[in-house]
Short mmCIF file of C-alpha atoms and ligand atoms in Angstrom, two decimals:
data_model
loop_
_atom_site.label_atom_id
_atom_site.label_comp_id
_atom_site.label_asym_id
_atom_site.label_seq_id
_atom_site.Cartn_x
_atom_site.Cartn_y
_atom_site.Cartn_z
CA UNK A 133 81.93 102.78 151.16
CA UNK A 134 80.00 100.37 153.40
CA UNK A 135 81.06 97.11 151.75
CA UNK A 136 83.31 95.82 149.00
CA UNK A 137 85.02 92.74 147.58
CA UNK A 138 88.68 92.32 146.66
CA UNK A 139 90.37 89.50 144.81
CA UNK A 140 94.12 88.81 145.10
CA UNK A 141 95.88 86.07 143.15
CA UNK A 142 98.40 83.36 143.95
CA UNK A 143 101.66 83.38 141.98
CA UNK A 144 104.11 81.38 139.97
CA UNK A 145 107.81 82.14 139.76
CA UNK A 146 109.56 81.36 136.50
CA UNK A 147 113.06 81.71 137.87
CA UNK A 148 114.91 83.38 140.75
CA UNK A 149 114.21 81.15 143.75
CA UNK A 150 115.35 81.96 147.29
CA UNK A 151 116.94 85.12 145.94
CA UNK A 152 114.39 87.68 147.16
CA UNK A 153 115.64 87.80 150.76
CA UNK A 154 119.19 87.94 149.41
CA UNK A 155 118.66 91.17 147.49
CA UNK A 156 118.51 89.32 144.17
CA UNK A 157 116.16 89.09 141.20
CA UNK A 158 112.92 87.12 140.90
CA UNK A 159 110.58 86.60 137.96
CA UNK A 160 107.08 85.93 139.27
CA UNK A 161 103.61 86.42 137.78
CA UNK A 162 100.11 86.41 139.23
CA UNK A 163 97.84 83.50 138.24
CA UNK A 164 94.18 82.70 137.80
CA UNK A 165 93.78 81.12 141.24
CA UNK A 166 92.93 83.75 143.84
CA UNK A 167 91.65 84.58 147.30
CA UNK A 168 88.54 86.76 147.54
CA UNK A 169 87.40 88.72 150.55
CA UNK A 170 84.13 90.54 151.08
CA UNK A 171 84.12 93.22 153.78
CA UNK A 172 81.15 94.98 155.31
CA UNK A 173 81.40 97.69 157.96
CA UNK A 174 79.78 97.13 161.35
CA UNK A 175 78.57 99.82 163.68
CA UNK A 176 80.44 98.40 166.69
CA UNK A 177 84.13 97.58 167.24
CA UNK A 178 83.93 93.86 166.51
CA UNK A 179 85.66 92.06 163.67
CA UNK A 180 83.87 88.93 162.48
CA UNK A 181 85.83 86.63 160.19
CA UNK A 182 84.25 83.80 158.26
CA UNK A 183 86.15 81.28 156.10
CA UNK A 184 83.62 80.00 153.57
CA UNK A 185 85.72 77.03 152.48
CA UNK A 186 86.10 75.75 156.04
CA UNK A 187 82.75 77.07 157.31
CA UNK A 188 84.56 78.43 160.35
CA UNK A 189 84.25 81.78 162.03
CA UNK A 190 86.45 83.80 164.34
CA UNK A 191 85.49 86.95 166.24
CA UNK A 192 87.47 89.53 168.17
CA UNK A 193 87.48 93.18 169.10
CA UNK A 194 89.50 95.79 167.19
CA UNK A 195 91.07 96.77 170.51
CA UNK A 196 92.28 93.31 171.46
CA UNK A 197 94.19 92.01 168.49
CA UNK A 198 96.48 89.09 169.18
CA UNK A 199 97.78 85.96 167.52
CA UNK A 200 95.24 83.17 167.31
CA UNK A 201 95.41 79.38 167.49
CA UNK A 202 93.17 79.39 164.40
CA UNK A 203 95.76 79.24 161.64
CA UNK A 204 93.78 80.77 158.77
CA UNK A 205 92.65 83.68 160.95
CA UNK A 206 96.27 84.66 161.63
CA UNK A 207 96.85 85.68 158.00
CA UNK A 208 94.02 88.18 158.37
CA UNK A 209 94.72 89.28 161.94
CA UNK A 210 98.37 89.76 160.97
CA UNK A 211 97.38 92.29 158.31
CA UNK A 212 94.92 94.11 160.58
CA UNK A 213 97.72 94.43 163.14
CA UNK A 214 99.89 96.18 160.53
CA UNK A 215 97.16 98.75 159.91
CA UNK A 216 96.88 99.37 163.60
CA UNK A 217 100.53 100.39 163.70
CA UNK A 218 99.78 103.18 161.23
CA UNK A 219 96.16 104.27 161.48
CA UNK A 220 93.06 103.99 163.61
CA UNK A 221 90.55 101.51 162.31
CA UNK A 222 87.32 103.43 162.98
CA UNK A 223 84.77 100.57 163.11
CA UNK A 224 84.58 96.82 163.16
CA UNK A 225 83.65 94.81 160.08
CA UNK A 226 82.54 91.45 158.75
CA UNK A 227 85.06 89.70 156.55
CA UNK A 228 84.18 86.67 154.46
CA UNK A 229 87.05 84.77 152.85
CA UNK A 230 87.05 82.32 150.01
CA UNK A 231 90.04 81.01 148.06
CA UNK A 232 90.80 78.60 145.27
CA UNK A 233 94.57 78.86 145.60
CA UNK A 234 95.62 75.33 146.59
CA UNK A 235 97.08 75.30 150.11
CA UNK A 236 100.63 73.99 150.57
CA UNK A 237 101.23 73.80 146.83
CA UNK A 238 103.79 76.61 146.80
CA UNK A 239 101.42 79.00 144.99
CA UNK A 240 101.33 81.53 147.84
CA UNK A 241 97.85 80.92 149.12
CA UNK A 242 98.73 82.85 152.27
CA UNK A 243 100.11 85.87 150.40
CA UNK A 244 96.91 85.94 148.35
CA UNK A 245 94.84 86.20 151.54
CA UNK A 246 97.14 88.82 153.09
CA UNK A 247 97.11 90.96 149.95
CA UNK A 248 93.34 90.72 149.50
CA UNK A 249 92.82 91.78 153.12
CA UNK A 250 95.36 94.63 152.87
CA UNK A 251 93.78 96.11 149.74
CA UNK A 252 90.25 95.62 151.09
CA UNK A 253 90.83 97.35 154.44
CA UNK A 254 92.70 100.17 152.73
CA UNK A 255 89.76 100.73 150.37
CA UNK A 256 86.97 100.21 152.90
CA UNK A 257 88.30 102.93 155.19
CA UNK A 258 89.91 105.03 152.41
CA UNK A 259 93.28 105.03 154.21
CA UNK A 260 95.13 105.90 151.00
CA UNK A 261 98.17 103.73 151.75
CA UNK A 262 100.13 103.07 148.57
CA UNK A 263 100.48 99.64 147.06
CA UNK A 264 104.16 99.19 147.81
CA UNK A 265 103.57 99.86 151.46
CA UNK A 266 100.55 97.54 151.50
CA UNK A 267 102.79 94.86 149.97
CA UNK A 268 105.32 95.28 152.78
CA UNK A 269 102.53 95.19 155.37
CA UNK A 270 101.29 91.89 153.92
CA UNK A 271 104.84 90.51 154.12
CA UNK A 272 105.15 91.68 157.75
CA UNK A 273 101.92 89.87 158.58
CA UNK A 274 103.54 86.65 157.37
CA UNK A 275 106.65 87.32 159.47
CA UNK A 276 104.84 88.24 162.64
CA UNK A 277 101.70 86.09 162.54
CA UNK A 278 102.64 83.06 160.42
CA UNK A 279 106.23 82.86 161.66
CA UNK A 280 107.81 82.57 158.20
CA UNK A 281 110.59 85.08 157.50
CA UNK A 282 109.60 85.25 153.84
CA UNK A 283 111.01 87.62 151.24
CA UNK A 284 108.88 90.08 149.31
CA UNK A 285 108.24 88.07 146.14
CA UNK A 286 104.89 86.44 146.87
CA UNK A 287 103.12 89.53 148.16
CA UNK A 288 104.68 91.65 145.42
CA UNK A 289 103.47 89.33 142.67
CA UNK A 290 99.98 89.19 144.14
CA UNK A 291 99.83 93.00 144.32
CA UNK A 292 101.65 93.99 141.12
CA UNK A 293 100.81 91.14 138.73
CA UNK A 294 99.72 92.08 135.21
CA UNK A 295 97.80 90.01 132.69
CA UNK A 296 100.10 88.02 130.37
CA UNK A 297 103.23 89.63 131.80
CA UNK A 298 105.96 88.39 134.08
CA UNK A 299 107.70 90.77 136.45
CA UNK A 300 111.45 91.04 136.78
CA UNK A 301 111.82 92.41 140.28
CA UNK A 302 115.10 93.60 141.73
CA UNK A 303 114.57 92.86 145.42
CA UNK A 304 117.39 95.15 146.45
CA UNK A 305 116.19 98.37 144.81
CA UNK A 306 112.55 97.22 144.41
CA UNK A 307 112.70 98.38 140.78
CA UNK A 308 110.61 96.20 138.52
CA UNK A 309 109.94 95.70 134.88
CA UNK A 310 107.15 93.85 133.11
CA UNK A 311 107.93 91.47 130.28
CA UNK A 312 105.25 90.11 127.98
CA UNK A 313 105.34 86.34 128.31
CA UNK A 314 105.16 85.03 124.77
CA UNK A 315 105.24 81.28 125.05
CA UNK A 316 103.63 80.65 121.70
CA UNK A 317 102.98 76.93 121.57
CA UNK A 318 104.03 76.19 125.14
CA UNK A 319 101.89 75.81 128.25
CA UNK A 320 103.00 76.66 131.76
CA UNK A 321 102.00 73.57 133.70
CA UNK A 322 102.23 73.15 137.45
CA UNK A 323 102.51 69.60 138.68
CA UNK A 324 101.48 69.33 142.30
CA UNK A 325 103.27 66.63 144.31
CA UNK A 326 100.36 66.71 146.77
CA UNK A 327 102.82 66.75 149.61
CA UNK A 328 104.18 69.37 151.93
CA UNK A 329 106.90 68.15 154.27
CA UNK A 330 106.51 69.49 157.78
CA UNK A 331 109.99 71.01 157.92
CA UNK A 332 109.21 73.51 155.13
CA UNK A 333 108.88 76.67 157.23
CA UNK A 334 111.58 75.84 159.78
CA UNK A 335 114.05 74.99 157.01
CA UNK A 336 113.09 78.20 155.20
CA UNK A 337 114.07 80.24 158.23
CA UNK A 338 117.25 78.16 158.58
CA UNK A 339 118.23 78.95 154.97
CA UNK A 340 117.84 82.65 155.70
CA UNK A 341 120.11 82.30 158.71
CA UNK A 342 122.71 80.35 156.73
CA UNK A 343 122.82 83.14 154.14
CA UNK A 344 123.18 85.71 156.92
CA UNK A 345 126.08 83.69 158.36
CA UNK A 346 127.68 83.82 154.93
CA UNK A 347 127.36 87.61 154.86
CA UNK A 348 128.86 87.90 158.35
CA UNK A 349 131.84 85.83 157.25
CA UNK A 350 132.31 87.85 154.05
CA UNK A 351 132.04 91.11 155.98
CA UNK A 352 135.25 90.18 157.79
CA UNK A 353 137.01 90.94 154.51
CA UNK A 354 134.49 93.19 152.75
CA UNK A 355 132.98 95.22 155.56
CA UNK A 356 130.47 97.15 153.48
CA UNK A 357 128.72 94.13 151.97
CA UNK A 358 125.04 93.95 152.90
CA UNK A 359 123.63 91.08 150.85
CA UNK A 360 124.66 88.14 148.67
CA UNK A 361 123.66 90.26 145.68
CA UNK A 362 126.95 92.11 146.08
CA UNK A 363 129.10 88.98 146.20
CA UNK A 364 130.92 87.32 143.31
CA UNK A 365 132.08 83.70 143.27
CA UNK A 366 135.65 84.97 143.54
CA UNK A 367 134.79 86.86 146.74
CA UNK A 368 133.00 83.81 148.13
CA UNK A 369 135.99 81.58 147.44
CA UNK A 370 138.28 84.12 149.03
CA UNK A 371 136.21 84.52 152.20
CA UNK A 372 134.54 81.20 152.96
CA UNK A 373 136.47 78.01 153.43
CA UNK A 374 134.46 75.15 151.90
CA UNK A 375 135.72 72.57 154.38
CA UNK A 376 135.25 74.77 157.45
CA UNK A 377 131.75 76.00 156.50
CA UNK A 378 130.44 73.54 153.91
CA UNK A 379 126.75 74.31 154.28
CA UNK A 380 127.12 78.08 154.32
CA UNK A 381 129.41 77.85 151.29
CA UNK A 382 126.88 75.77 149.32
CA UNK A 383 123.94 78.03 150.19
CA UNK A 384 125.85 81.16 149.14
CA UNK A 385 127.13 79.55 145.95
CA UNK A 386 123.59 78.65 144.92
CA UNK A 387 122.30 82.16 145.60
CA UNK A 388 125.14 83.87 143.72
CA UNK A 389 124.61 81.59 140.72
CA UNK A 390 120.84 81.96 140.80
CA UNK A 391 120.98 85.75 140.86
CA UNK A 392 123.22 85.69 137.79
CA UNK A 393 121.08 83.01 136.10
CA UNK A 394 117.90 85.03 136.59
CA UNK A 395 119.40 88.09 134.93
CA UNK A 396 120.58 85.96 132.00
CA UNK A 397 117.16 84.30 131.79
CA UNK A 398 115.51 87.71 131.50
CA UNK A 399 117.64 88.35 128.43
CA UNK A 400 116.67 84.94 126.99
CA UNK A 401 113.05 85.88 127.43
CA UNK A 402 113.48 89.24 125.71
CA UNK A 403 115.25 87.56 122.82
CA UNK A 404 112.64 84.83 122.70
CA UNK A 405 115.27 82.14 123.37
CA UNK A 406 112.89 79.77 125.10
CA UNK A 407 115.15 76.73 124.89
CA UNK A 408 117.96 78.60 126.65
CA UNK A 409 115.46 79.87 129.22
CA UNK A 410 114.23 76.33 129.87
CA UNK A 411 117.78 75.03 130.36
CA UNK A 412 118.24 77.63 133.08
CA UNK A 413 115.12 76.36 134.83
CA UNK A 414 116.68 72.87 134.94
CA UNK A 415 119.92 74.37 136.25
CA UNK A 416 117.97 76.19 138.98
CA UNK A 417 116.41 72.91 140.03
CA UNK A 418 119.82 71.25 140.26
CA UNK A 419 121.07 74.09 142.44
CA UNK A 420 118.02 74.06 144.70
CA UNK A 421 118.35 70.30 145.10
CA UNK A 422 122.12 69.81 145.48
CA UNK A 423 123.37 73.11 146.93
CA UNK A 424 120.45 74.82 148.62
CA UNK A 425 118.88 71.48 149.63
CA UNK A 426 115.26 72.58 149.66
CA UNK A 427 113.97 69.98 147.22
CA UNK A 428 112.70 66.52 148.13
CA UNK A 429 112.52 63.09 146.51
CA UNK A 430 109.10 63.73 144.98
CA UNK A 431 110.10 67.03 143.34
CA UNK A 432 113.39 65.58 142.08
CA UNK A 433 111.46 62.64 140.65
CA UNK A 434 109.06 64.88 138.70
CA UNK A 435 111.87 66.96 137.21
CA UNK A 436 113.97 63.91 136.33
CA UNK A 437 111.00 62.28 134.58
CA UNK A 438 110.62 65.18 132.13
CA UNK A 439 114.24 66.30 131.78
CA UNK A 440 114.94 64.41 128.58
CA UNK A 441 111.50 64.76 127.08
CA UNK A 442 111.86 67.00 124.00
CA UNK A 443 108.37 68.38 124.58
CA UNK A 444 109.39 69.80 127.97
CA UNK A 445 111.83 72.67 127.54
CA UNK A 446 112.15 73.58 131.19
CA UNK A 447 111.12 72.28 134.61
CA UNK A 448 112.05 72.87 138.22
CA UNK A 449 110.67 72.90 141.72
CA UNK A 450 108.99 76.20 142.52
CA UNK A 451 108.67 78.28 145.69
CA UNK A 452 110.07 77.56 149.14
CA UNK A 453 110.47 73.81 148.54
CA UNK A 454 110.00 70.53 150.47
CA UNK A 455 106.89 69.76 148.42
CA UNK A 456 104.39 71.75 146.44
CA UNK A 457 104.64 72.07 142.68
CA UNK A 458 107.08 71.84 139.85
CA UNK A 459 106.72 74.42 137.10
CA UNK A 460 107.07 73.05 133.57
CA UNK A 461 107.12 74.57 130.09
CA UNK A 462 105.46 71.95 127.91
CA UNK A 463 104.63 71.97 124.21
CA UNK A 464 100.85 72.51 124.15
CA UNK A 465 100.09 69.54 121.92
CA UNK A 466 102.00 67.26 124.30
CA UNK A 467 100.73 68.60 127.64
CA UNK A 468 98.01 65.97 128.05
CA UNK A 469 100.31 63.04 127.26
CA UNK A 470 103.21 64.34 129.38
CA UNK A 471 100.89 64.80 132.36
CA UNK A 472 99.29 61.39 131.83
CA UNK A 473 102.70 59.69 131.86
CA UNK A 474 103.72 61.56 135.00
CA UNK A 475 100.51 60.65 136.78
CA UNK A 476 101.12 56.97 136.06
CA UNK A 477 104.80 56.93 137.10
CA UNK A 478 104.16 59.02 140.23
CA UNK A 479 101.29 56.75 141.24
CA UNK A 480 103.58 53.79 140.79
CA UNK A 481 106.40 55.24 142.84
CA UNK A 482 104.60 57.24 145.52
CA UNK A 483 101.06 55.81 145.51
CA UNK A 484 99.68 59.32 145.16
CA UNK A 485 97.60 60.92 142.44
CA UNK A 486 99.19 64.02 140.95
CA UNK A 487 97.14 67.12 140.29
CA UNK A 488 98.12 69.56 137.56
CA UNK A 489 97.18 73.14 136.70
CA UNK A 490 97.63 74.90 133.38
CA UNK A 491 98.46 78.46 134.32
CA UNK A 492 97.07 81.65 132.91
CA UNK A 493 98.73 84.90 133.93
CA UNK A 494 96.39 87.48 135.39
CA UNK A 495 96.22 90.91 137.01
CA UNK A 496 97.21 91.48 140.62
CA UNK A 497 94.96 92.37 143.56
CA UNK A 498 92.00 94.61 142.92
CA UNK A 499 88.40 95.43 143.71
CA UNK A 500 86.07 92.75 142.57
CA UNK A 501 82.71 93.85 141.14
CA UNK A 502 80.59 91.10 142.64
CA UNK A 503 79.59 91.59 146.26
CA UNK A 504 78.58 88.01 146.84
CA UNK A 505 81.39 85.49 147.07
C1 LIG B 195 108.52 81.45 149.55
C2 LIG B 195 108.72 82.86 150.13
C3 LIG B 195 109.27 83.82 149.09
C4 LIG B 195 110.52 83.25 148.41
C5 LIG B 195 110.28 81.80 147.97
C6 LIG B 195 111.52 81.14 147.46
O1 LIG B 195 107.54 81.46 148.57
O2 LIG B 195 107.50 83.34 150.62
O3 LIG B 195 109.55 85.07 149.67
O4 LIG B 195 111.63 83.35 149.24
O5 LIG B 195 109.75 80.99 149.00
O6 LIG B 195 111.98 81.79 146.32
#
C-alpha cells in the first residue's frame, strides 16, 4: 500500500480511575471524537509531519529520531521510535494529522494520536504487529516522549473500543470483556471545566510513586505482593501506619476501594441497576477528591451541583484529574436543562463558559476509507 488513513478515538471511563497502573479494573469506552492520520510513502528516508489543525509541519530523517521541542510532534515521533526498536522502517513518509478530540479535557487526545499512528505505520509497511503490542507501543510513546507514566487504559480503549459497548479490562491479566451499555433514557454527558491545571502530569507521576511506596511498605510483611490489586484493607491497616505515612495510606485506601467498586459496578451494569451504578460514580468522585487528591475546585463544584438532582444518577471527575471533564449520567429529557443550569452557575462562580459533549460509543482504531482528511 502506498497511502492510507486511520482513525483512532478518544475515550471515556465510566468507573475505575487511577487503577490501571495498580493492576486493577477499568471500564472505558471509545467515543465519537477521534484523531485521523493520513500516511503516504516517500521514496527517500524523510518523515514529514503536518498538523492540519495547527497548520504546522515538522520534518526529520528516519535515521535521526529524537525528542522534539514541538509538543504535538512528540506523540508521533514517540510511536515511530517504538517501531524502530522492533523493525526497520524501509522508507520515509508524509503524515497528516487532524483531530477533534478536545485537548486537555481528559478524553485522551494524545492516546488517540498515538494509536492512530501505531495502526497506520503497521498497516502502511505491513509489519503485522498485533493490536495488543501496538497498544503497549503507544503507551510507551507516552512514557518516553510525553513524560507521563500513564497506565494502559487510554491506549487500550482507543484500540479495542467497540460500538455501544464498554470494556471491563483487568489491567493485571489484560483480560477484557465487553458489556453492552444499555442506558435506555439516560445520556452520557461530559461537562468540560475548560481548565487544565499545570500540575496535572507531575502530580500523576507523583501518585504512581506514592502507590509504589505503599507496595514497598507492604512488601515488608507480604514479600510476594506486586500491586495494590493484591491488597485488602485489612492488609493495608496492618502494614501502613496512618499517622506515619498519611499520604501513602490515603492513596492506597482509595485504590483498594476503587478496584472493589469497579468490580461491583460491573455487576450493577449487568443487572441493569443503573441507580446503584450511578451511586458508585459519586463515591469514586469522593475518593478521588478526598483520598487520592487529584480533583480540583472546579470539578468538585460541577459534581456537587448535580449530586442531589434526581435527573442525574451519577457524576464524577474523569481521567487523570486537575481539570478536564466530569462524566454524568443524565435523564435524556433533562439533559438540556441540567446543562443550562450548570453553565449559568459555573459562569457565575468561575467566569468561564462550560462546554458539554453528549457521548456516543464507537469502534476503536481502524482504517478509514477516505484518503483526504
Ligand atoms: C490518565 C492515564 C490513564 C489512567 C487515568 C486515570 O488518563 O493516561 O492511564 O491512569 O489517567 O485513571
